[in-house]
Coordinates of C-alpha atoms in Angstrom, one line a residue:
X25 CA 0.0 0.0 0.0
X26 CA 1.4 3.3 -0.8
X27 CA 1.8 6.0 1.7
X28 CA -1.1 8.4 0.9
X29 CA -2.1 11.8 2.8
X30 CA -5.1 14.5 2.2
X31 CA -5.4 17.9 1.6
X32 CA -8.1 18.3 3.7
X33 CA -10.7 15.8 5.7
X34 CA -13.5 16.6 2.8
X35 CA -10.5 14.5 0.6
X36 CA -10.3 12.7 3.0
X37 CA -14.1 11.4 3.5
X38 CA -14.8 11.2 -0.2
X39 CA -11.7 9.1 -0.3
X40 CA -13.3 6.7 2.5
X41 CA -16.9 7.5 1.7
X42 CA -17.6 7.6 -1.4
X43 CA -14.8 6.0 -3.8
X44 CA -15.3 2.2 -5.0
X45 CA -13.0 0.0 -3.5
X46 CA -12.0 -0.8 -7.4
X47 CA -11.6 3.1 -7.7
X48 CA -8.8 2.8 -4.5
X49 CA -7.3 -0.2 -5.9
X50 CA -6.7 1.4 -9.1
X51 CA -5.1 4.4 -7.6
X52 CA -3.1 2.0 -5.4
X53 CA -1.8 0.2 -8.5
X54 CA -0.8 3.1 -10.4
X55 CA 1.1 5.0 -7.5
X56 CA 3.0 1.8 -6.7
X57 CA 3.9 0.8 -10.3
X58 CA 7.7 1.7 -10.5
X59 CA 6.7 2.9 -14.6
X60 CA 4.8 5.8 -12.6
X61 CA 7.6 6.7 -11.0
X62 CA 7.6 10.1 -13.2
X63 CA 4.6 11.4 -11.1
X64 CA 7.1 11.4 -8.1
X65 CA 9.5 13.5 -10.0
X66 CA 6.6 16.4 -11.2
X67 CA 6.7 19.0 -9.1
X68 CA 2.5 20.1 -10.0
X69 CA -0.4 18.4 -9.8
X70 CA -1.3 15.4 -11.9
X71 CA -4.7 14.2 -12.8
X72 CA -5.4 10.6 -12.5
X73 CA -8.1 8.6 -14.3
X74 CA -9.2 6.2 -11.6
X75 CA -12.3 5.2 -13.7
X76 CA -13.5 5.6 -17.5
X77 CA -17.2 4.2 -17.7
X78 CA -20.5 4.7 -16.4
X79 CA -18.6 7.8 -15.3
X80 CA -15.4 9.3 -15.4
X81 CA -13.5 9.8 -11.7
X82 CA -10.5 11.7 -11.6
X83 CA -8.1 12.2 -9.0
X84 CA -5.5 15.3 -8.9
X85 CA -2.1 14.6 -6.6
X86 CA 0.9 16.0 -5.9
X87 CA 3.8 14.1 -4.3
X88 CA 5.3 16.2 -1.5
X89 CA 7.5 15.2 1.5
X90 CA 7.8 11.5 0.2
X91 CA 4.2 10.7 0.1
X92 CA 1.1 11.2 -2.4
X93 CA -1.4 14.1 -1.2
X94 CA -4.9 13.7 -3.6
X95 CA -5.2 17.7 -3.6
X96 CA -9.3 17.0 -5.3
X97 CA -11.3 14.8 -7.3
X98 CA -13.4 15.5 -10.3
X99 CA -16.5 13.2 -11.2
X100 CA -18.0 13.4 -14.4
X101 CA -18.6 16.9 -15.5
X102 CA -18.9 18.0 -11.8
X103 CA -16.6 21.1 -10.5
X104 CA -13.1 20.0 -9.3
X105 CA -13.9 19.4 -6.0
X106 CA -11.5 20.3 -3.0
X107 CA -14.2 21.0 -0.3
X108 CA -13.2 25.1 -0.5
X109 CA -17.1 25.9 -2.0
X110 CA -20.8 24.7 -0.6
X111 CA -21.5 23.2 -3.9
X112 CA -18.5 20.6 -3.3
X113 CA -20.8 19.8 -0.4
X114 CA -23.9 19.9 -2.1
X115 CA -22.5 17.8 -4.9
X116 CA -20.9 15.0 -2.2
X117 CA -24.7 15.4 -0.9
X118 CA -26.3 14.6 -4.0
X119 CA -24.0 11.8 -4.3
X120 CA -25.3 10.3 -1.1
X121 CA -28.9 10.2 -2.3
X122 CA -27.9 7.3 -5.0
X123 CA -28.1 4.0 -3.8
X124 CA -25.2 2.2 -2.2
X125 CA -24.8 0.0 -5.5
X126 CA -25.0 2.3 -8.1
X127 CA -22.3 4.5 -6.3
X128 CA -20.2 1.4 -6.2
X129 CA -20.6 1.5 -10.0
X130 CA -20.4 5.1 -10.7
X131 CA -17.4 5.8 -8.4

């Protein structure tokens, strides 16, 4: 598993709430393949794609004192979301209202 911090703790709970476990797997596997090992060498933020279908789920990290910190996430056509507005909550909120299986799908 590969060390990873948060900006914030709304990263933090979308990370733990709300992404699939195949999402966090999929960030897992890319962070730790040595191939990757350019995204420890950029010094801004890279966008991952954690998912492509039914919906697209981005994740935007930086590495910084020899660890990964996910800086926001972007779903679909939805606003980056860092927690810094109320619609990143409203949109987390709205996320919440879909079943527990389709959000497994979706994110």
């Amino acid at each position: 598993m590969i060390n990873i911090d948060f900006q914030n703790n709304f990263i933090r709970f979308i990370y733990h709430s709300v992404l699939s476990v195949k999402s966090k797997q999929k960030l897992d596997e890319l962070l730790s393949d040595p191939i990757n090992s350019t995204y420890k060498k950029n010094k801004s933020v890279v966008k991952i794609f954690l998912k492509q279908k039914p919906q697209q789920v981005l994740a935007y990290l930086k590495f910084e004192k020899n660890k990964f910190v996910i800086k926001g996430y972007k779903f679909g056509k939805s606003d980056y979301l860092t927690g810094r507005k109320n619609a990143h909550f409203k949109t987390v909120q709205s996320i919440f209202l879909i079943d527990k299986e389709e959000r497994e799908k979706r994110y």
